[in-house]
Amino acid sequence: MLQARGLSETEAVMRVVWAVVAAVALGAGAVAAQQAAMPAPVVQAQDLTRVSAHVQVIPDRGLSGLPNVGFIVGTKAVLVVDTGLGPPNGETVAAVTRRIAPGRKIYLVATHAHPEHDLGAQAFPAGTTLIRSSVQAREEAADMRVAAAFAQRGADWAALLKGAVFRPADLTFETRHVLDLGGVSAEIEAMGPAHTPGDTIVWVPADRVLFSGDLAMKLQPSMATPTATLADWRRVLDRQAALAPAIVVPSHGPVGDAGFIEGYRDYLAEVARRTAEAKRAGQDPAQAVETVAAAMADRYPDRARLGGAVRMAWKDVEG
């Protein structure tokens, strides 16, 4: 079951756009007050929780701009999944890494190139190996554009992002890369385009734990990549389902299971069906969004994300 919760990275951009509109209508003071009300996304090291034999997670506490940060700990090395927003959060995550895996080699991966997942990487020790797919390695410009939008959300957000830069990959791969961490392996796989061009998942077969990024969550999917199609999303979901995970750690929201994947499948199927019906009835895309939202908003209340799904489906379905 999908459910709305705090804003995530794509919605952050939309918040800034609407903030500009509001500044004209209401004055900059009202906009500043809105931004100040958004809590800063600060990683809390004390919240570290074990979810399986080899996997620990610092949960996002339902806050916008804060990811679930993962640690896959072996006897020889540790893989960190996502960094938090900006160097201060990266320092916190790096400190936790050294505490739970003292003296071990550190690997780092971002589920996708959005700033709360990626722009703490520079704070990790120089010996850290940052792994990116070849596609994600080229996403610096997009990552920094989203960061600029995030910095407008308030002084605390801007402070977290001060001096943040996109850290180049130390190791790139095309499709799949397997790490032997000592007693446990981690399989890193390129999945985009879907939420972003460079979406990446991490699979821990020994524990049947999947880090799904933004590709399977309780939150409605954000379908904001212009080149992605419904077929791309179905492929991504099929691949994740084939792993048969017992535990799914998404980028945002609560830890769950394979029900997140099935929930996304059901959502896409219904959006595609209702969009095709609207198209056959002679509606234009804007009308289709209204029609589909009227039918689904009681179960899927995030209107912006629902609209994005309808617009993607419009390109794919026959009318």
PDB file of C-alpha atoms in Angstrom:
ATOM      1  CA  MET A   1       0.000   0.000   0.000  1.00  0.00           C
ATOM      2  CA  LEU A   2       1.366   3.380  -0.951  1.00  0.00           C
ATOM      3  CA  GLN A   3       0.888   6.320   1.334  1.00  0.00           C
ATOM      4  CA  ALA A   4       1.825   9.989   1.320  1.00  0.00           C
ATOM      5  CA  ARG A   5       4.328  11.350   3.842  1.00  0.00           C
ATOM      6  CA  GLY A   6       6.917  14.165   3.938  1.00  0.00           C
ATOM      7  CA  LEU A   7       8.223  15.777   0.777  1.00  0.00           C
ATOM      8  CA  SER A   8      11.139  14.118  -0.995  1.00  0.00           C
ATOM      9  CA  GLU A   9      13.756  15.360  -3.405  1.00  0.00           C
ATOM     10  CA  THR A  10      11.581  15.856  -6.509  1.00  0.00           C
ATOM     11  CA  GLU A  11       8.895  17.557  -4.473  1.00  0.00           C
ATOM     12  CA  ALA A  12      11.582  19.838  -3.049  1.00  0.00           C
ATOM     13  CA  VAL A  13      12.133  21.282  -6.497  1.00  0.00           C
ATOM     14  CA  MET A  14       8.395  21.842  -6.900  1.00  0.00           C
ATOM     15  CA  ARG A  15       8.268  23.526  -3.486  1.00  0.00           C
ATOM     16  CA  VAL A  16      10.874  26.033  -4.621  1.00  0.00           C
ATOM     17  CA  VAL A  17       8.997  26.730  -7.863  1.00  0.00           C
ATOM     18  CA  TRP A  18       5.775  27.409  -5.992  1.00  0.00           C
ATOM     19  CA  ALA A  19       7.729  29.478  -3.475  1.00  0.00           C
ATOM     20  CA  VAL A  20       8.733  31.843  -6.250  1.00  0.00           C
ATOM     21  CA  VAL A  21       5.092  32.189  -7.267  1.00  0.00           C
ATOM     22  CA  ALA A  22       4.099  32.769  -3.663  1.00  0.00           C
ATOM     23  CA  ALA A  23       6.748  35.474  -3.294  1.00  0.00           C
ATOM     24  CA  VAL A  24       5.028  37.503  -5.969  1.00  0.00           C
ATOM     25  CA  ALA A  25       1.558  37.056  -4.508  1.00  0.00           C
ATOM     26  CA  LEU A  26       2.216  37.066  -0.782  1.00  0.00           C
ATOM     27  CA  GLY A  27       5.570  38.732  -0.319  1.00  0.00           C
ATOM     28  CA  ALA A  28       8.966  37.325   0.491  1.00  0.00           C
ATOM     29  CA  GLY A  29       8.307  37.347   4.236  1.00  0.00           C
ATOM     30  CA  ALA A  30       5.570  34.744   4.002  1.00  0.00           C
ATOM     31  CA  VAL A  31       7.728  32.540   1.810  1.00  0.00           C
ATOM     32  CA  ALA A  32      10.634  32.769   4.248  1.00  0.00           C
ATOM     33  CA  ALA A  33       8.322  31.714   7.060  1.00  0.00           C
ATOM     34  CA  GLN A  34       7.207  28.682   5.065  1.00  0.00           C
ATOM     35  CA  GLN A  35      10.794  27.655   4.393  1.00  0.00           C
ATOM     36  CA  ALA A  36      11.820  28.189   8.020  1.00  0.00           C
ATOM     37  CA  ALA A  37       9.091  25.783   9.126  1.00  0.00           C
ATOM     38  CA  MET A  38      10.766  22.886   7.303  1.00  0.00           C
ATOM     39  CA  PRO A  39      13.017  20.978   9.724  1.00  0.00           C
ATOM     40  CA  ALA A  40      16.625  20.544   8.720  1.00  0.00           C
ATOM     41  CA  PRO A  41      17.408  17.008   7.509  1.00  0.00           C
ATOM     42  CA  VAL A  42      20.096  16.055  10.001  1.00  0.00           C
ATOM     43  CA  VAL A  43      21.294  12.441  10.249  1.00  0.00           C
ATOM     44  CA  GLN A  44      20.974  11.187  13.833  1.00  0.00           C
ATOM     45  CA  ALA A  45      23.746   8.669  14.544  1.00  0.00           C
ATOM     46  CA  GLN A  46      22.028   7.430  17.701  1.00  0.00           C
ATOM     47  CA  ASP A  47      19.127   6.099  15.612  1.00  0.00           C
ATOM     48  CA  LEU A  48      21.290   3.387  14.037  1.00  0.00           C
ATOM     49  CA  THR A  49      19.233   0.186  13.870  1.00  0.00           C
ATOM     50  CA  ARG A  50      20.118  -3.374  12.874  1.00  0.00           C
ATOM     51  CA  VAL A  51      17.754  -4.820  10.270  1.00  0.00           C
ATOM     52  CA  SER A  52      19.586  -8.095   9.524  1.00  0.00           C
ATOM     53  CA  ALA A  53      22.762  -9.969  10.365  1.00  0.00           C
ATOM     54  CA  HIS A  54      24.982  -7.746   8.209  1.00  0.00           C
ATOM     55  CA  VAL A  55      22.843  -4.653   7.592  1.00  0.00           C
ATOM     56  CA  GLN A  56      22.253  -1.591   9.758  1.00  0.00           C
ATOM     57  CA  VAL A  57      20.256   1.527   8.900  1.00  0.00           C
ATOM     58  CA  ILE A  58      19.955   5.085  10.199  1.00  0.00           C
ATOM     59  CA  PRO A  59      16.269   5.801   9.445  1.00  0.00           C
ATOM     60  CA  ASP A  60      14.998   8.999   7.883  1.00  0.00           C
ATOM     61  CA  ARG A  61      12.439   9.665  10.657  1.00  0.00           C
ATOM     62  CA  GLY A  62       9.926  10.698   7.996  1.00  0.00           C
ATOM     63  CA  LEU A  63      11.761  13.935   7.239  1.00  0.00           C
ATOM     64  CA  SER A  64      11.993  15.513   3.826  1.00  0.00           C
ATOM     65  CA  GLY A  65      15.531  15.698   2.488  1.00  0.00           C
ATOM     66  CA  LEU A  66      16.769  12.866   4.696  1.00  0.00           C
ATOM     67  CA  PRO A  67      17.441   9.376   3.317  1.00  0.00           C
ATOM     68  CA  ASN A  68      17.606   6.037   5.019  1.00  0.00           C
ATOM     69  CA  VAL A  69      21.379   5.547   5.315  1.00  0.00           C
ATOM     70  CA  GLY A  70      22.540   1.943   5.072  1.00  0.00           C
ATOM     71  CA  PHE A  71      25.620   0.018   6.180  1.00  0.00           C
ATOM     72  CA  ILE A  72      26.508  -3.480   4.968  1.00  0.00           C
ATOM     73  CA  VAL A  73      29.258  -4.706   7.272  1.00  0.00           C
ATOM     74  CA  GLY A  74      31.666  -7.512   6.467  1.00  0.00           C
ATOM     75  CA  THR A  75      34.821  -8.738   8.149  1.00  0.00           C
ATOM     76  CA  LYS A  76      37.070  -7.010   5.579  1.00  0.00           C
ATOM     77  CA  ALA A  77      35.071  -4.003   4.399  1.00  0.00           C
ATOM     78  CA  VAL A  78      31.859  -2.014   4.733  1.00  0.00           C
ATOM     79  CA  LEU A  79      29.578  -0.603   2.046  1.00  0.00           C
ATOM     80  CA  VAL A  80      27.703   2.597   2.895  1.00  0.00           C
ATOM     81  CA  VAL A  81      24.491   3.295   0.973  1.00  0.00           C
ATOM     82  CA  ASP A  82      23.717   7.056   0.680  1.00  0.00           C
ATOM     83  CA  THR A  83      25.379   9.901   2.569  1.00  0.00           C
ATOM     84  CA  GLY A  84      22.846  12.407   3.852  1.00  0.00           C
ATOM     85  CA  LEU A  85      22.559  16.017   2.690  1.00  0.00           C
ATOM     86  CA  GLY A  86      25.874  17.858   2.523  1.00  0.00           C
ATOM     87  CA  PRO A  87      29.271  17.543   4.198  1.00  0.00           C
ATOM     88  CA  PRO A  88      28.070  17.785   7.854  1.00  0.00           C
ATOM     89  CA  ASN A  89      25.795  14.786   7.398  1.00  0.00           C
ATOM     90  CA  GLY A  90      28.519  13.023   5.443  1.00  0.00           C
ATOM     91  CA  GLU A  91      30.861  13.513   8.402  1.00  0.00           C
ATOM     92  CA  THR A  92      28.298  11.966  10.732  1.00  0.00           C
ATOM     93  CA  VAL A  93      27.788   8.961   8.462  1.00  0.00           C
ATOM     94  CA  ALA A  94      31.543   8.512   8.000  1.00  0.00           C
ATOM     95  CA  ALA A  95      32.026   8.569  11.782  1.00  0.00           C
ATOM     96  CA  VAL A  96      29.362   5.900  12.247  1.00  0.00           C
ATOM     97  CA  THR A  97      31.078   3.826   9.554  1.00  0.00           C
ATOM     98  CA  ARG A  98      34.416   3.959  11.339  1.00  0.00           C
ATOM     99  CA  ARG A  99      32.753   3.040  14.649  1.00  0.00           C
ATOM    100  CA  ILE A 100      30.880  -0.027  13.419  1.00  0.00           C
ATOM    101  CA  ALA A 101      33.620  -1.237  11.042  1.00  0.00           C
ATOM    102  CA  PRO A 102      36.880  -0.079  12.616  1.00  0.00           C
ATOM    103  CA  GLY A 103      39.945  -0.421  10.434  1.00  0.00           C
ATOM    104  CA  ARG A 104      38.007  -1.877   7.513  1.00  0.00           C
ATOM    105  CA  LYS A 105      37.982  -0.731   3.899  1.00  0.00           C
ATOM    106  CA  ILE A 106      35.119   1.693   3.150  1.00  0.00           C
ATOM    107  CA  TYR A 107      33.061   1.554  -0.023  1.00  0.00           C
ATOM    108  CA  LEU A 108      30.334   4.081  -0.779  1.00  0.00           C
ATOM    109  CA  VAL A 109      27.414   4.084  -3.203  1.00  0.00           C
ATOM    110  CA  ALA A 110      24.523   6.489  -3.837  1.00  0.00           C
ATOM    111  CA  THR A 111      21.164   5.058  -4.850  1.00  0.00           C
ATOM    112  CA  HIS A 112      20.845   8.044  -7.178  1.00  0.00           C
ATOM    113  CA  ALA A 113      22.411  11.434  -7.820  1.00  0.00           C
ATOM    114  CA  HIS A 114      20.179  13.659  -5.730  1.00  0.00           C
ATOM    115  CA  PRO A 115      21.826  15.767  -3.030  1.00  0.00           C
ATOM    116  CA  GLU A 116      20.500  14.061   0.112  1.00  0.00           C
ATOM    117  CA  HIS A 117      21.799  10.740  -1.192  1.00  0.00           C
ATOM    118  CA  ASP A 118      25.047  11.922  -2.689  1.00  0.00           C
ATOM    119  CA  LEU A 119      26.435  15.273  -1.573  1.00  0.00           C
ATOM    120  CA  GLY A 120      27.907  14.111   1.709  1.00  0.00           C
ATOM    121  CA  ALA A 121      30.434  11.935  -0.126  1.00  0.00           C
ATOM    122  CA  GLN A 122      33.248  14.505   0.037  1.00  0.00           C
ATOM    123  CA  ALA A 123      33.333  14.161   3.842  1.00  0.00           C
ATOM    124  CA  PHE A 124      34.359  10.505   3.686  1.00  0.00           C
ATOM    125  CA  PRO A 125      38.029   9.584   4.150  1.00  0.00           C
ATOM    126  CA  ALA A 126      40.273   9.889   1.122  1.00  0.00           C
ATOM    127  CA  GLY A 127      40.739   6.109   1.018  1.00  0.00           C
ATOM    128  CA  THR A 128      37.027   5.531   0.507  1.00  0.00           C
ATOM    129  CA  THR A 129      36.106   3.955  -2.828  1.00  0.00           C
ATOM    130  CA  LEU A 130      33.054   5.694  -4.282  1.00  0.00           C
ATOM    131  CA  ILE A 131      31.270   3.439  -6.783  1.00  0.00           C
ATOM    132  CA  ARG A 132      28.978   4.796  -9.487  1.00  0.00           C
ATOM    133  CA  SER A 133      27.398   3.410 -12.609  1.00  0.00           C
ATOM    134  CA  SER A 134      28.754   5.034 -15.745  1.00  0.00           C
ATOM    135  CA  VAL A 135      25.431   6.836 -16.172  1.00  0.00           C
ATOM    136  CA  GLN A 136      25.331   8.159 -12.616  1.00  0.00           C
ATOM    137  CA  ALA A 137      28.928   9.336 -12.950  1.00  0.00           C
ATOM    138  CA  ARG A 138      27.721  11.827 -15.560  1.00  0.00           C
ATOM    139  CA  GLU A 139      24.924  13.327 -13.440  1.00  0.00           C
ATOM    140  CA  GLU A 140      26.885  16.064 -11.664  1.00  0.00           C
ATOM    141  CA  ALA A 141      25.017  18.975 -13.290  1.00  0.00           C
ATOM    142  CA  ALA A 142      21.573  17.615 -12.395  1.00  0.00           C
ATOM    143  CA  ASP A 143      22.641  16.829  -8.830  1.00  0.00           C
ATOM    144  CA  MET A 144      23.941  20.351  -8.283  1.00  0.00           C
ATOM    145  CA  ARG A 145      20.802  21.936  -9.798  1.00  0.00           C
ATOM    146  CA  VAL A 146      18.648  20.092  -7.263  1.00  0.00           C
ATOM    147  CA  ALA A 147      21.084  21.113  -4.520  1.00  0.00           C
ATOM    148  CA  ALA A 148      20.643  24.778  -5.461  1.00  0.00           C
ATOM    149  CA  ALA A 149      16.886  24.344  -5.079  1.00  0.00           C
ATOM    150  CA  PHE A 150      17.293  22.586  -1.742  1.00  0.00           C
ATOM    151  CA  ALA A 151      19.429  25.448  -0.435  1.00  0.00           C
ATOM    152  CA  GLN A 152      16.422  27.759  -0.868  1.00  0.00           C
ATOM    153  CA  ARG A 153      14.405  25.798   1.685  1.00  0.00           C
ATOM    154  CA  GLY A 154      15.930  27.625   4.637  1.00  0.00           C
ATOM    155  CA  ALA A 155      19.128  28.736   6.321  1.00  0.00           C
ATOM    156  CA  ASP A 156      19.696  25.344   7.937  1.00  0.00           C
ATOM    157  CA  TRP A 157      19.427  23.610   4.579  1.00  0.00           C
ATOM    158  CA  ALA A 158      21.801  26.089   2.975  1.00  0.00           C
ATOM    159  CA  ALA A 159      24.286  25.566   5.806  1.00  0.00           C
ATOM    160  CA  LEU A 160      24.249  21.798   5.284  1.00  0.00           C
ATOM    161  CA  LEU A 161      24.979  22.288   1.585  1.00  0.00           C
ATOM    162  CA  LYS A 162      27.674  24.958   1.999  1.00  0.00           C
ATOM    163  CA  GLY A 163      30.719  23.904   0.004  1.00  0.00           C
ATOM    164  CA  ALA A 164      29.085  20.693  -1.198  1.00  0.00           C
ATOM    165  CA  VAL A 165      30.509  19.252  -4.402  1.00  0.00           C
ATOM    166  CA  PHE A 166      29.862  16.179  -6.516  1.00  0.00           C
ATOM    167  CA  ARG A 167      32.576  13.651  -5.670  1.00  0.00           C
ATOM    168  CA  PRO A 168      33.853  11.828  -8.766  1.00  0.00           C
ATOM    169  CA  ALA A 169      33.696   8.054  -8.834  1.00  0.00           C
ATOM    170  CA  ASP A 170      36.732   6.008  -7.900  1.00  0.00           C
ATOM    171  CA  LEU A 171      35.236   2.979  -9.624  1.00  0.00           C
ATOM    172  CA  THR A 172      32.597   2.867 -12.354  1.00  0.00           C
ATOM    173  CA  PHE A 173      30.607  -0.037 -13.766  1.00  0.00           C
ATOM    174  CA  GLU A 174      28.161  -0.491 -16.625  1.00  0.00           C
ATOM    175  CA  THR A 175      25.503  -2.890 -15.355  1.00  0.00           C
ATOM    176  CA  ARG A 176      26.500  -4.770 -12.204  1.00  0.00           C
ATOM    177  CA  HIS A 177      29.343  -4.815  -9.706  1.00  0.00           C
ATOM    178  CA  VAL A 178      29.821  -7.345  -6.904  1.00  0.00           C
ATOM    179  CA  LEU A 179      31.743  -6.546  -3.726  1.00  0.00           C
ATOM    180  CA  ASP A 180      33.173  -9.173  -1.380  1.00  0.00           C
ATOM    181  CA  LEU A 181      33.045  -7.476   2.009  1.00  0.00           C
ATOM    182  CA  GLY A 182      34.253 -10.526   3.931  1.00  0.00           C
ATOM    183  CA  GLY A 183      31.608 -13.061   4.895  1.00  0.00           C
ATOM    184  CA  VAL A 184      28.951 -11.163   2.941  1.00  0.00           C
ATOM    185  CA  SER A 185      28.692  -9.846  -0.587  1.00  0.00           C
ATOM    186  CA  ALA A 186      26.869  -6.802  -1.933  1.00  0.00           C
ATOM    187  CA  GLU A 187      25.624  -6.670  -5.520  1.00  0.00           C
ATOM    188  CA  ILE A 188      25.332  -3.150  -6.976  1.00  0.00           C
ATOM    189  CA  GLU A 189      23.184  -2.879 -10.080  1.00  0.00           C
ATOM    190  CA  ALA A 190      22.376  -0.014 -12.449  1.00  0.00           C
ATOM    191  CA  MET A 191      18.610   0.259 -12.983  1.00  0.00           C
ATOM    192  CA  GLY A 192      17.844   3.565 -14.732  1.00  0.00           C
ATOM    193  CA  PRO A 193      16.282   5.353 -16.334  1.00  0.00           C
ATOM    194  CA  ALA A 194      13.344   5.508 -13.956  1.00  0.00           C
ATOM    195  CA  HIS A 195      13.303   7.945 -11.027  1.00  0.00           C
ATOM    196  CA  THR A 196      16.631   9.273 -12.340  1.00  0.00           C
ATOM    197  CA  PRO A 197      18.846   8.209 -15.254  1.00  0.00           C
ATOM    198  CA  GLY A 198      21.378   6.648 -12.866  1.00  0.00           C
ATOM    199  CA  ASP A 199      19.190   4.758 -10.382  1.00  0.00           C
ATOM    200  CA  THR A 200      21.142   2.098  -8.496  1.00  0.00           C
ATOM    201  CA  ILE A 201      20.019  -0.733  -6.218  1.00  0.00           C
ATOM    202  CA  VAL A 202      22.052  -2.773  -3.759  1.00  0.00           C
ATOM    203  CA  TRP A 203      21.228  -6.415  -3.061  1.00  0.00           C
ATOM    204  CA  VAL A 204      22.580  -8.369  -0.078  1.00  0.00           C
ATOM    205  CA  PRO A 205      21.787 -11.982  -0.974  1.00  0.00           C
ATOM    206  CA  ALA A 206      22.936 -13.547   2.304  1.00  0.00           C
ATOM    207  CA  ASP A 207      20.384 -11.466   4.231  1.00  0.00           C
ATOM    208  CA  ARG A 208      17.847 -11.067   1.390  1.00  0.00           C
ATOM    209  CA  VAL A 209      17.959  -7.309   1.929  1.00  0.00           C
ATOM    210  CA  LEU A 210      17.326  -4.944  -0.984  1.00  0.00           C
ATOM    211  CA  PHE A 211      18.216  -1.246  -0.975  1.00  0.00           C
ATOM    212  CA  SER A 212      15.648  -0.109  -3.531  1.00  0.00           C
ATOM    213  CA  GLY A 213      16.396   3.609  -3.760  1.00  0.00           C
ATOM    214  CA  ASP A 214      13.322   5.532  -4.907  1.00  0.00           C
ATOM    215  CA  LEU A 215      12.243   2.569  -7.040  1.00  0.00           C
ATOM    216  CA  ALA A 216      10.063   0.868  -4.420  1.00  0.00           C
ATOM    217  CA  MET A 217       8.796   2.682  -1.331  1.00  0.00           C
ATOM    218  CA  LYS A 218       5.642   3.268   0.666  1.00  0.00           C
ATOM    219  CA  LEU A 219       5.545   6.745  -0.867  1.00  0.00           C
ATOM    220  CA  GLN A 220       4.083   7.118  -4.361  1.00  0.00           C
ATOM    221  CA  PRO A 221       6.754   6.889  -7.069  1.00  0.00           C
ATOM    222  CA  SER A 222       8.255  10.080  -8.452  1.00  0.00           C
ATOM    223  CA  MET A 223       8.258   9.661 -12.229  1.00  0.00           C
ATOM    224  CA  ALA A 224      10.214  12.754 -13.186  1.00  0.00           C
ATOM    225  CA  THR A 225      12.808  11.512 -15.685  1.00  0.00           C
ATOM    226  CA  PRO A 226      11.646  12.716 -19.132  1.00  0.00           C
ATOM    227  CA  THR A 227      13.261   9.821 -20.982  1.00  0.00           C
ATOM    228  CA  ALA A 228      11.801   7.106 -18.733  1.00  0.00           C
ATOM    229  CA  THR A 229       8.729   5.145 -19.801  1.00  0.00           C
ATOM    230  CA  LEU A 230       6.212   2.858 -18.150  1.00  0.00           C
ATOM    231  CA  ALA A 231       8.126  -0.017 -19.721  1.00  0.00           C
ATOM    232  CA  ASP A 232      11.295   1.173 -17.960  1.00  0.00           C
ATOM    233  CA  TRP A 233       9.500   1.242 -14.619  1.00  0.00           C
ATOM    234  CA  ARG A 234       7.981  -2.195 -15.181  1.00  0.00           C
ATOM    235  CA  ARG A 235      11.422  -3.571 -16.039  1.00  0.00           C
ATOM    236  CA  VAL A 236      12.858  -2.087 -12.851  1.00  0.00           C
ATOM    237  CA  LEU A 237      10.068  -3.571 -10.734  1.00  0.00           C
ATOM    238  CA  ASP A 238      10.356  -6.960 -12.417  1.00  0.00           C
ATOM    239  CA  ARG A 239      14.076  -7.046 -11.681  1.00  0.00           C
ATOM    240  CA  GLN A 240      13.564  -6.179  -8.032  1.00  0.00           C
ATOM    241  CA  ALA A 241      10.745  -8.707  -7.666  1.00  0.00           C
ATOM    242  CA  ALA A 242      12.938 -11.430  -9.183  1.00  0.00           C
ATOM    243  CA  LEU A 243      15.344 -11.037  -6.260  1.00  0.00           C
ATOM    244  CA  ALA A 244      12.531 -12.026  -3.851  1.00  0.00           C
ATOM    245  CA  PRO A 245      13.709  -9.739  -1.039  1.00  0.00           C
ATOM    246  CA  ALA A 246      12.615 -10.416   2.520  1.00  0.00           C
ATOM    247  CA  ILE A 247      13.479  -6.853   3.570  1.00  0.00           C
ATOM    248  CA  VAL A 248      13.303  -3.710   1.417  1.00  0.00           C
ATOM    249  CA  VAL A 249      15.146  -0.602   2.602  1.00  0.00           C
ATOM    250  CA  PRO A 250      13.848   2.272   0.459  1.00  0.00           C
ATOM    251  CA  SER A 251      15.454   5.675   0.037  1.00  0.00           C
ATOM    252  CA  HIS A 252      12.679   7.260   2.074  1.00  0.00           C
ATOM    253  CA  GLY A 253      10.044   6.079   4.504  1.00  0.00           C
ATOM    254  CA  PRO A 254       9.744   2.934   6.584  1.00  0.00           C
ATOM    255  CA  VAL A 255      11.638  -0.283   5.969  1.00  0.00           C
ATOM    256  CA  GLY A 256       9.308  -2.892   4.506  1.00  0.00           C
ATOM    257  CA  ASP A 257       9.220  -5.926   2.256  1.00  0.00           C
ATOM    258  CA  ALA A 258       8.408  -6.963  -1.303  1.00  0.00           C
ATOM    259  CA  GLY A 259       4.933  -5.512  -0.854  1.00  0.00           C
ATOM    260  CA  PHE A 260       6.446  -2.148  -1.834  1.00  0.00           C
ATOM    261  CA  ILE A 261       7.322  -3.596  -5.245  1.00  0.00           C
ATOM    262  CA  GLU A 262       3.861  -5.084  -5.735  1.00  0.00           C
ATOM    263  CA  GLY A 263       2.298  -1.819  -4.614  1.00  0.00           C
ATOM    264  CA  TYR A 264       4.178   0.050  -7.329  1.00  0.00           C
ATOM    265  CA  ARG A 265       3.156  -2.531  -9.918  1.00  0.00           C
ATOM    266  CA  ASP A 266      -0.518  -2.173  -8.975  1.00  0.00           C
ATOM    267  CA  TYR A 267      -0.260   1.615  -9.051  1.00  0.00           C
ATOM    268  CA  LEU A 268       1.306   1.715 -12.520  1.00  0.00           C
ATOM    269  CA  ALA A 269      -1.218  -0.777 -13.873  1.00  0.00           C
ATOM    270  CA  GLU A 270      -4.158   1.279 -12.640  1.00  0.00           C
ATOM    271  CA  VAL A 271      -2.693   4.562 -13.876  1.00  0.00           C
ATOM    272  CA  ALA A 272      -2.065   3.042 -17.308  1.00  0.00           C
ATOM    273  CA  ARG A 273      -5.592   1.609 -17.529  1.00  0.00           C
ATOM    274  CA  ARG A 274      -7.336   4.788 -16.433  1.00  0.00           C
ATOM    275  CA  THR A 275      -5.139   6.980 -18.649  1.00  0.00           C
ATOM    276  CA  ALA A 276      -5.896   4.819 -21.685  1.00  0.00           C
ATOM    277  CA  GLU A 277      -9.615   5.085 -20.943  1.00  0.00           C
ATOM    278  CA  ALA A 278      -9.358   8.878 -20.733  1.00  0.00           C
ATOM    279  CA  LYS A 279      -7.373   9.034 -23.967  1.00  0.00           C
ATOM    280  CA  ARG A 280      -9.906   6.871 -25.820  1.00  0.00           C
ATOM    281  CA  ALA A 281     -12.652   9.168 -24.527  1.00  0.00           C
ATOM    282  CA  GLY A 282     -11.015  12.066 -26.355  1.00  0.00           C
ATOM    283  CA  GLN A 283      -9.506  13.818 -23.335  1.00  0.00           C
ATOM    284  CA  ASP A 284      -6.281  15.779 -23.577  1.00  0.00           C
ATOM    285  CA  PRO A 285      -3.424  15.144 -21.092  1.00  0.00           C
ATOM    286  CA  ALA A 286      -4.561  17.833 -18.626  1.00  0.00           C
ATOM    287  CA  GLN A 287      -8.083  16.446 -18.616  1.00  0.00           C
ATOM    288  CA  ALA A 288      -6.728  12.939 -18.159  1.00  0.00           C
ATOM    289  CA  VAL A 289      -4.801  14.039 -15.070  1.00  0.00           C
ATOM    290  CA  GLU A 290      -8.016  15.450 -13.607  1.00  0.00           C
ATOM    291  CA  THR A 291      -9.985  12.317 -14.419  1.00  0.00           C
ATOM    292  CA  VAL A 292      -7.422   9.881 -13.058  1.00  0.00           C
ATOM    293  CA  ALA A 293      -6.827  11.981  -9.940  1.00  0.00           C
ATOM    294  CA  ALA A 294     -10.551  12.071  -9.224  1.00  0.00           C
ATOM    295  CA  ALA A 295     -10.636   8.283  -9.330  1.00  0.00           C
ATOM    296  CA  MET A 296      -7.435   7.577  -7.388  1.00  0.00           C
ATOM    297  CA  ALA A 297      -6.706  10.515  -5.070  1.00  0.00           C
ATOM    298  CA  ASP A 298      -8.451   8.943  -2.087  1.00  0.00           C
ATOM    299  CA  ARG A 299      -5.844   6.148  -2.138  1.00  0.00           C
ATOM    300  CA  TYR A 300      -2.941   8.031  -3.721  1.00  0.00           C
ATOM    301  CA  PRO A 301      -3.197  11.594  -2.417  1.00  0.00           C
ATOM    302  CA  ASP A 302       0.083  12.988  -3.757  1.00  0.00           C
ATOM    303  CA  ARG A 303      -1.398  14.891  -6.698  1.00  0.00           C
ATOM    304  CA  ALA A 304       1.935  16.006  -8.173  1.00  0.00           C
ATOM    305  CA  ARG A 305       3.265  12.471  -8.342  1.00  0.00           C
ATOM    306  CA  LEU A 306      -0.010  11.120  -9.660  1.00  0.00           C
ATOM    307  CA  GLY A 307       0.034  13.746 -12.394  1.00  0.00           C
ATOM    308  CA  GLY A 308       3.565  12.762 -13.352  1.00  0.00           C
ATOM    309  CA  ALA A 309       2.524   9.125 -13.657  1.00  0.00           C
ATOM    310  CA  VAL A 310      -0.446  10.027 -15.859  1.00  0.00           C
ATOM    311  CA  ARG A 311       1.707  12.150 -18.165  1.00  0.00           C
ATOM    312  CA  MET A 312       4.195   9.304 -18.525  1.00  0.00           C
ATOM    313  CA  ALA A 313       1.406   6.829 -19.195  1.00  0.00           C
ATOM    314  CA  TRP A 314      -0.113   9.181 -21.808  1.00  0.00           C
ATOM    315  CA  LYS A 315       2.993   8.772 -23.971  1.00  0.00           C
ATOM    316  CA  ASP A 316       2.902   4.994 -23.723  1.00  0.00           C
ATOM    317  CA  VAL A 317      -0.709   3.874 -23.793  1.00  0.00           C
ATOM    318  CA  GLU A 318      -2.918   3.578 -26.837  1.00  0.00           C
ATOM    319  CA  GLY A 319      -5.969   5.800 -27.040  1.00  0.00           C
TER     320      GLY A 319
END
